[in-house]
PDB file of N, CA and C in Angstrom:
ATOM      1  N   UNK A   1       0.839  -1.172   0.000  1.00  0.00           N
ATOM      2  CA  UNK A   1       0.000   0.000   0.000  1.00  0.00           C
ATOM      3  C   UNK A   1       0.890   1.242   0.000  1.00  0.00           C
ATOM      4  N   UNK A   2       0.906   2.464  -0.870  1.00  0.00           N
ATOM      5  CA  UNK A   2       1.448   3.229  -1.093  1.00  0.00           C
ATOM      6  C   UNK A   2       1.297   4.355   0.320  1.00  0.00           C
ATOM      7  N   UNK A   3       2.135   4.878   0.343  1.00  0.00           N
ATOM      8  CA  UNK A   3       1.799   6.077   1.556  1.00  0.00           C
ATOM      9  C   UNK A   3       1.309   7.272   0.602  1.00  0.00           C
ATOM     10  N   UNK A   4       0.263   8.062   1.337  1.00  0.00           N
ATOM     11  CA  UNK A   4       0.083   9.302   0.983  1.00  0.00           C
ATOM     12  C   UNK A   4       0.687  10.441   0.842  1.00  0.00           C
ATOM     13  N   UNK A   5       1.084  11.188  -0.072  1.00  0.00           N
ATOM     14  CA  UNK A   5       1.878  11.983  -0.641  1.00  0.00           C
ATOM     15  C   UNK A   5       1.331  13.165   0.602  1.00  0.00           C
ATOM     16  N   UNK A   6       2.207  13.499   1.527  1.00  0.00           N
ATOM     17  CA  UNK A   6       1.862  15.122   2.378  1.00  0.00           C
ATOM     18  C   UNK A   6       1.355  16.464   1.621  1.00  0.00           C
ATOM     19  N   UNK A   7       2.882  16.325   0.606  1.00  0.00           N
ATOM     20  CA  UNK A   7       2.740  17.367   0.109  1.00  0.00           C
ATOM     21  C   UNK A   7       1.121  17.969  -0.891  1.00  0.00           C
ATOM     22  N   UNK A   8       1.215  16.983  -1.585  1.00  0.00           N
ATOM     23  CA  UNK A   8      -0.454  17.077  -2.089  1.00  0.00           C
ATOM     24  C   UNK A   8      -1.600  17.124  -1.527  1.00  0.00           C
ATOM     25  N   UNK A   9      -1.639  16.373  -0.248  1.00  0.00           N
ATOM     26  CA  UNK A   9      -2.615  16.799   0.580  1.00  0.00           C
ATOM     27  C   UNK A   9      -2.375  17.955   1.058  1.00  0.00           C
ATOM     28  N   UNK A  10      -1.493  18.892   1.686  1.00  0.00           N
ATOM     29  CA  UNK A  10      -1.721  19.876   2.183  1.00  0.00           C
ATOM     30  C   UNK A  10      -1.607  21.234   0.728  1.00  0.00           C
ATOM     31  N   UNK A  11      -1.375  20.651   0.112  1.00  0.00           N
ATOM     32  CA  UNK A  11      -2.155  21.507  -1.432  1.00  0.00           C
ATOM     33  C   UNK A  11      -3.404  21.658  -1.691  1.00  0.00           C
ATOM     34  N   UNK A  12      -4.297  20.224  -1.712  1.00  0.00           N
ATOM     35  CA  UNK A  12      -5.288  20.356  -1.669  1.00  0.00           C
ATOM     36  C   UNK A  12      -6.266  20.871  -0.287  1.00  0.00           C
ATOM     37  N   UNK A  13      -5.741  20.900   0.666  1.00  0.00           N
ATOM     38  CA  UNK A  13      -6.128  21.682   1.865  1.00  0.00           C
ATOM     39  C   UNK A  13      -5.804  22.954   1.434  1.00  0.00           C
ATOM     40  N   UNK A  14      -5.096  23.675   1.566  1.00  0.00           N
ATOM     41  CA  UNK A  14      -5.033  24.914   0.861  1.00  0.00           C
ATOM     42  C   UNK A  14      -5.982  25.340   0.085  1.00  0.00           C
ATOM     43  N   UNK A  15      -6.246  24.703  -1.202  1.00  0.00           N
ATOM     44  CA  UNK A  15      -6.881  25.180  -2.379  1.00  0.00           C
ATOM     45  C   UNK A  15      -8.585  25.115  -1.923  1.00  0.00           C
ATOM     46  N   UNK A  16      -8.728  24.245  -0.547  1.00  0.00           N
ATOM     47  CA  UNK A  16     -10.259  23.892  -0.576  1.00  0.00           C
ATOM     48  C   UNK A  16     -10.181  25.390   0.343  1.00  0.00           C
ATOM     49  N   UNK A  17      -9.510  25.301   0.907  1.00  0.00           N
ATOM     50  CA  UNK A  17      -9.603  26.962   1.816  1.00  0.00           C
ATOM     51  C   UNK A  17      -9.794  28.281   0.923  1.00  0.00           C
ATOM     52  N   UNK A  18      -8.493  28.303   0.294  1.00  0.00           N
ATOM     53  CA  UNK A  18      -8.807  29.299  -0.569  1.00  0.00           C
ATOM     54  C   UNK A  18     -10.620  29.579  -1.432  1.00  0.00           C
ATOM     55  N   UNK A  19     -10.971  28.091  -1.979  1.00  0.00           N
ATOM     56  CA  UNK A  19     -12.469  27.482  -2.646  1.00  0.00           C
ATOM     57  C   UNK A  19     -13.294  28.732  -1.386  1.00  0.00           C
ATOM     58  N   UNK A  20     -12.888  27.662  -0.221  1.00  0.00           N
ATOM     59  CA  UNK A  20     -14.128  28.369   1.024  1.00  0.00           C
ATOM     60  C   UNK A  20     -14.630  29.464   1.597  1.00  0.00           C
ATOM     61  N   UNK A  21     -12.972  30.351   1.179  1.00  0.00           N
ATOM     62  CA  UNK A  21     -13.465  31.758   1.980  1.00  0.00           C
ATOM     63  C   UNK A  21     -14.073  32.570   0.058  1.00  0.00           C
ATOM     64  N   UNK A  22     -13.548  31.956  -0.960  1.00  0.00           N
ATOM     65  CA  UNK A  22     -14.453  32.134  -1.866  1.00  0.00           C
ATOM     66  C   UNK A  22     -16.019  32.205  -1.564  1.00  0.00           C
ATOM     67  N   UNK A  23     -16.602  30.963  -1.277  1.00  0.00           N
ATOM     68  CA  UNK A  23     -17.617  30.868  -0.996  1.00  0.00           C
ATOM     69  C   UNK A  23     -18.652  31.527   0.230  1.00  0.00           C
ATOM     70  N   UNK A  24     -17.891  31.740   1.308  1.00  0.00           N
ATOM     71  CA  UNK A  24     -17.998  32.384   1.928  1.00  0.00           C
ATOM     72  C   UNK A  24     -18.723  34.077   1.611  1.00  0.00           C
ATOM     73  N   UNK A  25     -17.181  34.510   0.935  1.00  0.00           N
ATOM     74  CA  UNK A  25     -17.795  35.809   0.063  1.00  0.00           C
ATOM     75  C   UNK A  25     -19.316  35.693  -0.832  1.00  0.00           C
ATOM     76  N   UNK A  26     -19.482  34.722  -1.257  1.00  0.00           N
ATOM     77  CA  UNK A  26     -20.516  34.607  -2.788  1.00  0.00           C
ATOM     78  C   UNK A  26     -21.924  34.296  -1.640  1.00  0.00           C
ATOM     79  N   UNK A  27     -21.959  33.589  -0.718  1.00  0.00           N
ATOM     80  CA  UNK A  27     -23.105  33.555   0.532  1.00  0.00           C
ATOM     81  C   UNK A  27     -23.324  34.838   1.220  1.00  0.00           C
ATOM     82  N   UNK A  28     -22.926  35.577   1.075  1.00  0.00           N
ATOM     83  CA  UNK A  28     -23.347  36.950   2.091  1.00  0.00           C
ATOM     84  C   UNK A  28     -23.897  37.852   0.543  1.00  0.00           C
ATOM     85  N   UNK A  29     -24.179  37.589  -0.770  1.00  0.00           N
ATOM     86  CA  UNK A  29     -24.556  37.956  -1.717  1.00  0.00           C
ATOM     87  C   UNK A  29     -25.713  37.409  -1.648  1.00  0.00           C
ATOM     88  N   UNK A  30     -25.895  35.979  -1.459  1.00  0.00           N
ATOM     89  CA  UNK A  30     -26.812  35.076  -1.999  1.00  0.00           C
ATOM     90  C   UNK A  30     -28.476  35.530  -1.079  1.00  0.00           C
ATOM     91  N   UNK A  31     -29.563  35.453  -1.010  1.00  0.00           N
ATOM     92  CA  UNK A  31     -30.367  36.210  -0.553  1.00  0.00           C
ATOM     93  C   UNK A  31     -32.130  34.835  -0.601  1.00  0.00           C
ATOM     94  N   UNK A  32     -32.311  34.247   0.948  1.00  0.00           N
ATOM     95  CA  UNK A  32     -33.276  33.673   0.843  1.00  0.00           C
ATOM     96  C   UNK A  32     -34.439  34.081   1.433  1.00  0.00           C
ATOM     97  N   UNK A  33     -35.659  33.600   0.799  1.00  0.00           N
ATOM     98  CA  UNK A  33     -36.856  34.303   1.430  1.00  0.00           C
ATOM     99  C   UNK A  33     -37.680  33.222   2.339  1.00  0.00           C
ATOM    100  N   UNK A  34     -38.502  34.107   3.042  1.00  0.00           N
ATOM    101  CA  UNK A  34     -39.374  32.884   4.268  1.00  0.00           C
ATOM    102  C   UNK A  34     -40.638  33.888   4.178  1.00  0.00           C
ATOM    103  N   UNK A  35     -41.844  33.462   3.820  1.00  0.00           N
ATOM    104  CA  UNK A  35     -42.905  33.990   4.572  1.00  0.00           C
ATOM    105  C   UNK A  35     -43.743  33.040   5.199  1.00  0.00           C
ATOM    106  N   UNK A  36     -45.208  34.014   5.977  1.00  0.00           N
ATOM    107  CA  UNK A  36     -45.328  33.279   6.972  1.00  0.00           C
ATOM    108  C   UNK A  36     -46.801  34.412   6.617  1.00  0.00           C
ATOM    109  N   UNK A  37     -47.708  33.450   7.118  1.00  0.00           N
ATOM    110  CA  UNK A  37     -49.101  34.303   7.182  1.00  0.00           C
ATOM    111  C   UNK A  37     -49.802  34.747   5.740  1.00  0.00           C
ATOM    112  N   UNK A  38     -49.837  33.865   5.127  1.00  0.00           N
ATOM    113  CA  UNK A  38     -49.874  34.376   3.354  1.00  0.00           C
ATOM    114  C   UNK A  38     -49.176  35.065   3.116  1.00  0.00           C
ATOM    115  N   UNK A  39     -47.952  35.999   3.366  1.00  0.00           N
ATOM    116  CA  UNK A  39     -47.058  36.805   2.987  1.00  0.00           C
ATOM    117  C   UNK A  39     -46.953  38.070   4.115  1.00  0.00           C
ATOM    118  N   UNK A  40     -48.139  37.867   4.900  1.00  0.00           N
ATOM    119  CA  UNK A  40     -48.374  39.087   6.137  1.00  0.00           C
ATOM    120  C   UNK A  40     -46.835  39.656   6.577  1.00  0.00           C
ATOM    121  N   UNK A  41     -45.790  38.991   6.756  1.00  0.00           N
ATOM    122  CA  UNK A  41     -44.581  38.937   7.386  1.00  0.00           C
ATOM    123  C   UNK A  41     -44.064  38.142   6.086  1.00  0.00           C
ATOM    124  N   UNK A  42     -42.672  38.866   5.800  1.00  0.00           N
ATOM    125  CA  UNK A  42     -41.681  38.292   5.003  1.00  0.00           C
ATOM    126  C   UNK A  42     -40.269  38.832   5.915  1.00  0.00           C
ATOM    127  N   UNK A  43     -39.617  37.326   5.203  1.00  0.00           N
ATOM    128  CA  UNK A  43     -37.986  37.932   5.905  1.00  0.00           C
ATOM    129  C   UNK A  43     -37.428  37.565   4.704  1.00  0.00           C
ATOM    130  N   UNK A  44     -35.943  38.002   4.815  1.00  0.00           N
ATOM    131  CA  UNK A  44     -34.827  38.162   3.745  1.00  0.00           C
ATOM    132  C   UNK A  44     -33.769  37.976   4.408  1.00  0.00           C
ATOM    133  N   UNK A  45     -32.537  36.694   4.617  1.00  0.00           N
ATOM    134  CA  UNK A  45     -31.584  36.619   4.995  1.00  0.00           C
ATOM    135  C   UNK A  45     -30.734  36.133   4.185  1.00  0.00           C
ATOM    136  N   UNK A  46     -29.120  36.454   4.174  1.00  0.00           N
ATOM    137  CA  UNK A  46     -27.903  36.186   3.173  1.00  0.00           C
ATOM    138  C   UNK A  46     -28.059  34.261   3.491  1.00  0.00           C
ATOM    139  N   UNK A  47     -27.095  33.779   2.652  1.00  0.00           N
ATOM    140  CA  UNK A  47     -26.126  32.648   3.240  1.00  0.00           C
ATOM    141  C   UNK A  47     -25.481  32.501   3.885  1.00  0.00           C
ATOM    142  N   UNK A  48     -24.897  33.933   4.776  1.00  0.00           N
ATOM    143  CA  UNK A  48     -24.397  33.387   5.969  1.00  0.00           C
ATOM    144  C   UNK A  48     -25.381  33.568   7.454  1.00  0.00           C
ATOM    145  N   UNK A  49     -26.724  33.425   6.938  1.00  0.00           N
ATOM    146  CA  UNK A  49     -27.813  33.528   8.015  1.00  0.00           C
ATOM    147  C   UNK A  49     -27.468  34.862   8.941  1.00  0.00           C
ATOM    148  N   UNK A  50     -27.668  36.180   7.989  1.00  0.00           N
ATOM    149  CA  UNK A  50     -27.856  36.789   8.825  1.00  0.00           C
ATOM    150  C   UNK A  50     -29.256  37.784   8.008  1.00  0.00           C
ATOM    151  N   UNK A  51     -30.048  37.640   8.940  1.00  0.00           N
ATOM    152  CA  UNK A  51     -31.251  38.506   8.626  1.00  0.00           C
ATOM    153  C   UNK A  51     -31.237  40.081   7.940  1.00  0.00           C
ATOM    154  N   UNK A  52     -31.665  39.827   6.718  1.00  0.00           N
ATOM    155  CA  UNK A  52     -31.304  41.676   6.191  1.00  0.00           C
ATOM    156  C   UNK A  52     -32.737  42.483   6.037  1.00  0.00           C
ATOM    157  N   UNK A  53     -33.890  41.962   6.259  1.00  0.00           N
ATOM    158  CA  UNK A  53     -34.754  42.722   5.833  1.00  0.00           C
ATOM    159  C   UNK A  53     -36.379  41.755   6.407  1.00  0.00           C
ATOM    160  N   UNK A  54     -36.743  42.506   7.011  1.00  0.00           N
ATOM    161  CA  UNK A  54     -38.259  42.245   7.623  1.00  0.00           C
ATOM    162  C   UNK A  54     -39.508  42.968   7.327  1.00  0.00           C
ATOM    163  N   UNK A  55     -40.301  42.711   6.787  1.00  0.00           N
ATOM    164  CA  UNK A  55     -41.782  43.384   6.360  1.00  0.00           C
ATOM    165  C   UNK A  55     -42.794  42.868   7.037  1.00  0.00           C
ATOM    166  N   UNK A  56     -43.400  43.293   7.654  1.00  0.00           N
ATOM    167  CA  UNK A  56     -44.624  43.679   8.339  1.00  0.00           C
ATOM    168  C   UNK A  56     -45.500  43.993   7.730  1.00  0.00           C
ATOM    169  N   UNK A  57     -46.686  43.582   7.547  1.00  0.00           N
ATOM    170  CA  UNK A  57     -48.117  44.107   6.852  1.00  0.00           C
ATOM    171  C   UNK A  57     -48.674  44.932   7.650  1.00  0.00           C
ATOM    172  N   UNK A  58     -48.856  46.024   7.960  1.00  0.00           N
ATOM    173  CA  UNK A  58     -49.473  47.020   8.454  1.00  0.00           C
ATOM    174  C   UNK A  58     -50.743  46.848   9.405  1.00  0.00           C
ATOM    175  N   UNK A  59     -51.650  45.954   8.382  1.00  0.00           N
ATOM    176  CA  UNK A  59     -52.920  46.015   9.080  1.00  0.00           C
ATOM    177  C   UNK A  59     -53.242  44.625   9.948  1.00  0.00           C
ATOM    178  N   UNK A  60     -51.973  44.460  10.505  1.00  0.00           N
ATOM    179  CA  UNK A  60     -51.453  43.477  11.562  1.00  0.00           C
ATOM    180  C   UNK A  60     -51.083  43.361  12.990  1.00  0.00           C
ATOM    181  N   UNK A  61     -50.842  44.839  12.645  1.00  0.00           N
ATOM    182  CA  UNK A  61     -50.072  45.584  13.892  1.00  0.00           C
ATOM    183  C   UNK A  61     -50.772  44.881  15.010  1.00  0.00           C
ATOM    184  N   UNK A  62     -51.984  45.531  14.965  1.00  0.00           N
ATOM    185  CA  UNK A  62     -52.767  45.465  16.623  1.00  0.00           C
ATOM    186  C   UNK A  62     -53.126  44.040  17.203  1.00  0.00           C
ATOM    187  N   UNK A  63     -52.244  43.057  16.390  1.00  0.00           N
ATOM    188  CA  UNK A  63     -52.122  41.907  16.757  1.00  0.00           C
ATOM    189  C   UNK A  63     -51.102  41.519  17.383  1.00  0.00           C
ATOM    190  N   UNK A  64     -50.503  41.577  18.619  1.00  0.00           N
ATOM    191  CA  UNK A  64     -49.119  41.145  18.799  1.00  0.00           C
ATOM    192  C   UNK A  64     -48.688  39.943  18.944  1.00  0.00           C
ATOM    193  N   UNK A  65     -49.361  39.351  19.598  1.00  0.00           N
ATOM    194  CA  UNK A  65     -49.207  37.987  19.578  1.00  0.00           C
ATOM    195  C   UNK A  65     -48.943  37.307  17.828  1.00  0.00           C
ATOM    196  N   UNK A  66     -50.006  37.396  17.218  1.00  0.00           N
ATOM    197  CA  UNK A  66     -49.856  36.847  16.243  1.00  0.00           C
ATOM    198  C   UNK A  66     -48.517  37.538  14.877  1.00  0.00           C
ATOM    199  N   UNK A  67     -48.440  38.733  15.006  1.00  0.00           N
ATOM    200  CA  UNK A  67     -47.013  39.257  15.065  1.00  0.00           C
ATOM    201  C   UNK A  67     -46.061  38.608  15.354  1.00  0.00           C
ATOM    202  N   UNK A  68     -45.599  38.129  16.567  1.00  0.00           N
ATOM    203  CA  UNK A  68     -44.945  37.549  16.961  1.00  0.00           C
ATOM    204  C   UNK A  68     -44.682  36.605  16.235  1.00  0.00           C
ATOM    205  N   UNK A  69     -45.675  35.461  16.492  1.00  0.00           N
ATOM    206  CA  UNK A  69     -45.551  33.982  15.514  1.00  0.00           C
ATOM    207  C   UNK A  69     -45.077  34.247  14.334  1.00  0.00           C
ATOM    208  N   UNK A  70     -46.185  35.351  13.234  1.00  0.00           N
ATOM    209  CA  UNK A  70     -45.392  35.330  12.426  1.00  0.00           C
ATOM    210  C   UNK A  70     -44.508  36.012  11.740  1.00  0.00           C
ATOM    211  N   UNK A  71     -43.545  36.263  12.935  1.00  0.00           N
ATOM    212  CA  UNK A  71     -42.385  36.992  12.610  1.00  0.00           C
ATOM    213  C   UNK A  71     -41.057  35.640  13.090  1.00  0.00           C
ATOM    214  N   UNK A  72     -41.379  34.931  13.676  1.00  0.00           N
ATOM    215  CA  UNK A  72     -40.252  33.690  13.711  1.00  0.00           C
ATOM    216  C   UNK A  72     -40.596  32.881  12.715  1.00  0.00           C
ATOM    217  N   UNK A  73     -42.165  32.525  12.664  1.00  0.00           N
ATOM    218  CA  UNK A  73     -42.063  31.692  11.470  1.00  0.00           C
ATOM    219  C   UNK A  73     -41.959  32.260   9.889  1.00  0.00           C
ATOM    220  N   UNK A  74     -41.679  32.813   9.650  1.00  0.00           N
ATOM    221  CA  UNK A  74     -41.320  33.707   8.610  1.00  0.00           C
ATOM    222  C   UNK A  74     -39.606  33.870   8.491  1.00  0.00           C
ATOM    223  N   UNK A  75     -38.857  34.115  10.054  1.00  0.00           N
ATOM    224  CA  UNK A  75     -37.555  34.524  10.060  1.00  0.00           C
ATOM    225  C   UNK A  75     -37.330  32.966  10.071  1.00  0.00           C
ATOM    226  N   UNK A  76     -37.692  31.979  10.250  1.00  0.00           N
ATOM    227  CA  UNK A  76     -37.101  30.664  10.745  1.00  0.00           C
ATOM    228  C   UNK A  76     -37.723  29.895   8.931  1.00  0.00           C
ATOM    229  N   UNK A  77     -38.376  29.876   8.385  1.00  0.00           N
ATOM    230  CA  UNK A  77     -38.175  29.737   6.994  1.00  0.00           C
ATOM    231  C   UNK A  77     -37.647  29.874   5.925  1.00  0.00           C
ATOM    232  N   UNK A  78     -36.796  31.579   6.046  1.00  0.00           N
ATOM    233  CA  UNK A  78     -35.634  31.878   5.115  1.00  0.00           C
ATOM    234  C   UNK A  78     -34.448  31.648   5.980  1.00  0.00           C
ATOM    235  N   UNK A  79     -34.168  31.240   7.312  1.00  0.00           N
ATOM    236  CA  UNK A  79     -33.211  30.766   7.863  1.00  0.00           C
ATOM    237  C   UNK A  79     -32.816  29.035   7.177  1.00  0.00           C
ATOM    238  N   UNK A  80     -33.967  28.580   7.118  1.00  0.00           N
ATOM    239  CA  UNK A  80     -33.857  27.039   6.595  1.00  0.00           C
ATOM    240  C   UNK A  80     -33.413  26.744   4.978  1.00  0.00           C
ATOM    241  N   UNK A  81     -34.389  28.111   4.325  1.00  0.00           N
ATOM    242  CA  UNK A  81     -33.617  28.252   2.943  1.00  0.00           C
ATOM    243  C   UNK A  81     -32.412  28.438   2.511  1.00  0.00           C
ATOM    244  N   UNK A  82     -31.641  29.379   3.727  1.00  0.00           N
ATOM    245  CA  UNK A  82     -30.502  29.931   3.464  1.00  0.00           C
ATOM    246  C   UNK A  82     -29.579  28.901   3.742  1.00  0.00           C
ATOM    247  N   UNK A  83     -29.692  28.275   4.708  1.00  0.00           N
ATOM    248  CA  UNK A  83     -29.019  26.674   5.511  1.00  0.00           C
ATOM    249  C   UNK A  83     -28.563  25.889   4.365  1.00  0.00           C
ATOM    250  N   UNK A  84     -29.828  25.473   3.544  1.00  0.00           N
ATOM    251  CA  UNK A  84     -29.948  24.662   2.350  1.00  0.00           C
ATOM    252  C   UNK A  84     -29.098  24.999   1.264  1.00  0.00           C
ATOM    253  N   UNK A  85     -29.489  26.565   1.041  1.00  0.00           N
ATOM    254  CA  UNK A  85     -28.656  27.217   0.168  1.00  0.00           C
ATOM    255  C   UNK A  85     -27.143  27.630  -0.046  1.00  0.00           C
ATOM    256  N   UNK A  86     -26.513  27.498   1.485  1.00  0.00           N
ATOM    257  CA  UNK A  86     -25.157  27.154   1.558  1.00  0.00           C
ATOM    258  C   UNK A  86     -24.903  26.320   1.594  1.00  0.00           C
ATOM    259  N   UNK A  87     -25.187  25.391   2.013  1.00  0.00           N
ATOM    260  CA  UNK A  87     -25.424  24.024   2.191  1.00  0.00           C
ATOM    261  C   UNK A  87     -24.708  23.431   0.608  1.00  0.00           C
ATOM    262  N   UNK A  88     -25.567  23.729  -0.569  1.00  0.00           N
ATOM    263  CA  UNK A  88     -25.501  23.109  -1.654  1.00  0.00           C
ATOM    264  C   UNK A  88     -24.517  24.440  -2.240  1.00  0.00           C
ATOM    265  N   UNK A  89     -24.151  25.377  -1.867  1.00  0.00           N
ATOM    266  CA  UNK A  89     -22.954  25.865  -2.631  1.00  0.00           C
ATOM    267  C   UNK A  89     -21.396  25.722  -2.040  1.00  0.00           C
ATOM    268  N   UNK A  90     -21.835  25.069  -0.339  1.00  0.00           N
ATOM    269  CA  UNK A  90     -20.318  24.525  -0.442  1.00  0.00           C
ATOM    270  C   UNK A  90     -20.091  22.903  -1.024  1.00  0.00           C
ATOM    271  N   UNK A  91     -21.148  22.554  -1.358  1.00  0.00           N
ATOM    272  CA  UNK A  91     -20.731  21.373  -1.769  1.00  0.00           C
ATOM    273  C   UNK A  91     -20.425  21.157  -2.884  1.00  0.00           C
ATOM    274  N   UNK A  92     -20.588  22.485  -3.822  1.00  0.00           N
ATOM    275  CA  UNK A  92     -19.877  22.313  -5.071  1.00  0.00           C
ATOM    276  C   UNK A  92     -19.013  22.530  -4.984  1.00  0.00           C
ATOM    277  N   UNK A  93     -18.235  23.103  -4.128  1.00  0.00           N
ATOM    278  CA  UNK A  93     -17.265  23.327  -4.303  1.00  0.00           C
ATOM    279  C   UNK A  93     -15.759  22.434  -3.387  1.00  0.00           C
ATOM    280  N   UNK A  94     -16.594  21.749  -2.095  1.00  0.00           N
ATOM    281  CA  UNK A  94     -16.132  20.804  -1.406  1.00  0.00           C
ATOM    282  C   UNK A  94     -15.924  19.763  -2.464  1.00  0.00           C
ATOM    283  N   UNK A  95     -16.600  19.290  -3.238  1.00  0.00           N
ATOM    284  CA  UNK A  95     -17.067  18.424  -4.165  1.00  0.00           C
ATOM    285  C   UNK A  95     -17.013  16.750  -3.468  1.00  0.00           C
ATOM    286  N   UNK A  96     -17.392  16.812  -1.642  1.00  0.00           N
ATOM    287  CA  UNK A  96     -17.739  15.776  -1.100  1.00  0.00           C
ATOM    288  C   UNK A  96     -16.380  15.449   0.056  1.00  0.00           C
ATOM    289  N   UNK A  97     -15.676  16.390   0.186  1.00  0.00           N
ATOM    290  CA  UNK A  97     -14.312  15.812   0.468  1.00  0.00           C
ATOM    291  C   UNK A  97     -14.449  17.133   2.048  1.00  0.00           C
ATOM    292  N   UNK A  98     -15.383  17.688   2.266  1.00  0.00           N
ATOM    293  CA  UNK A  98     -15.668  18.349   3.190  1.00  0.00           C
ATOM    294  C   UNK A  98     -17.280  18.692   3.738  1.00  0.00           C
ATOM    295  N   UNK A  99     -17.546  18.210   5.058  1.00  0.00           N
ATOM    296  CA  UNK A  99     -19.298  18.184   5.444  1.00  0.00           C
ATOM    297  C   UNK A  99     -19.673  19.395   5.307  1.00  0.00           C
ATOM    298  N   UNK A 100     -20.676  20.560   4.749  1.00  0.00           N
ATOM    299  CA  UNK A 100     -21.178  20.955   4.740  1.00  0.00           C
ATOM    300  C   UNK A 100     -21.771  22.030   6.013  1.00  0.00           C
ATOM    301  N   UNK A 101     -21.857  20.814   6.661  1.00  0.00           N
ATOM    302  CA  UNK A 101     -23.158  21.395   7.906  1.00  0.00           C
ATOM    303  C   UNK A 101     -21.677  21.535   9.004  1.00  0.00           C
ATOM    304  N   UNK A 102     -20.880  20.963   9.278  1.00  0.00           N
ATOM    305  CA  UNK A 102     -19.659  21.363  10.020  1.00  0.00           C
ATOM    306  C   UNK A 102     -19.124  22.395   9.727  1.00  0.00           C
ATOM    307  N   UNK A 103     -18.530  23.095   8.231  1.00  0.00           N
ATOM    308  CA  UNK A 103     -18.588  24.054   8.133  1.00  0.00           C
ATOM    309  C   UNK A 103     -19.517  25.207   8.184  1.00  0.00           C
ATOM    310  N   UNK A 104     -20.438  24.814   8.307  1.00  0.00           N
ATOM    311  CA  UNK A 104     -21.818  25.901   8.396  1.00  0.00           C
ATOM    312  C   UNK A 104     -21.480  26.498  10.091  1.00  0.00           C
ATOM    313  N   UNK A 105     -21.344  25.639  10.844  1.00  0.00           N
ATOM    314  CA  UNK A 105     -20.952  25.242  12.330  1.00  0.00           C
ATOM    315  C   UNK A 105     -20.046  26.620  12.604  1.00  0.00           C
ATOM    316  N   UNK A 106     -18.656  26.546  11.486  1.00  0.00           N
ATOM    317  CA  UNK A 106     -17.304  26.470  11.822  1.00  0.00           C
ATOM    318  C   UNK A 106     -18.033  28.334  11.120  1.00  0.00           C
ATOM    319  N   UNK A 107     -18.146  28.711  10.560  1.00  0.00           N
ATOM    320  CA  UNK A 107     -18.733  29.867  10.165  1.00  0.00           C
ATOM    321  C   UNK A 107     -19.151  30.389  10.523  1.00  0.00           C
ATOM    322  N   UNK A 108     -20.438  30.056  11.973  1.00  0.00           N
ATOM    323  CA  UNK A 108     -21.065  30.638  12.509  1.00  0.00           C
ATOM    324  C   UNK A 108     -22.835  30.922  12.095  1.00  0.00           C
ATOM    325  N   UNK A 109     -22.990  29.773  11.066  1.00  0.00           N
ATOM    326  CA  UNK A 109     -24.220  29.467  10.238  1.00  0.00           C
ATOM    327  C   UNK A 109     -25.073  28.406  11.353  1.00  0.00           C
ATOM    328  N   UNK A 110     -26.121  27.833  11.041  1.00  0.00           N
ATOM    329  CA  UNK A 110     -27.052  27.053  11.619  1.00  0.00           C
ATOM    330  C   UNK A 110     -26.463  25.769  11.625  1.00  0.00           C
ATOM    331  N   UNK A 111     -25.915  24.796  10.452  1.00  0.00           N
ATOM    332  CA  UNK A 111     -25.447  23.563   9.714  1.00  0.00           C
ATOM    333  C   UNK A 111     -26.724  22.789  10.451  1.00  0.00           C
ATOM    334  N   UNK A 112     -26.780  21.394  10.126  1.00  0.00           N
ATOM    335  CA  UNK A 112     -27.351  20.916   9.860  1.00  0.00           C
ATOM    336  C   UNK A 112     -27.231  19.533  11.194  1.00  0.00           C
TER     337      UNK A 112
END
């Protein structure tokens, strides 16, 4: 059985890093949606799960409670999109040779 070449592995460690903080960059572009209440409440968060934009339907207000609800379930739907959605753009680029949801972890994302 042959031994593993170091040097190439820590090439290809390198190059998947270099790949990652690529990707990294291209997820804080990427933009998923969640609504909740027929659309009453919408959210908008990047790929790296951070929330950029919340809408409120107006003639909702004097509901708080139900506000409430659906303002998580709305923020917790484009959180799951966005999950997914990094999810499947580091894996193109991992191309299987790195988990996904550990790096999601290692990022400071939800993972899986």
């Amino acid at each position: 059985m042959a031994m593993p070449n170091f040097g190439d592995m820590m090439k290809q460690l390198q190059e998947a890093g270099s790949k990652m903080q690529d990707v990294q960059k291209q997820l804080e572009k990427l933009v998923s949606e969640g609504e909740a209440g027929g659309g009453m409440v919408k959210a908008k968060v990047n790929g790296r799960q951070k929330l950029l934009e919340l809408t409120i339907d107006p003639e909702i207000m004097d509901d708080v409670d139900m506000v409430q609800d659906l303002v998580v379930a709305a923020v917790n739907k484009a959180l799951e999109a966005s999950a997914q959605l990094a999810q499947n753009e580091i894996q193109k680029v991992a191309g299987g040779m790195i988990n996904p949801a550990d790096l999601m972890k290692h990022f400071g994302g939800q993972g899986q």
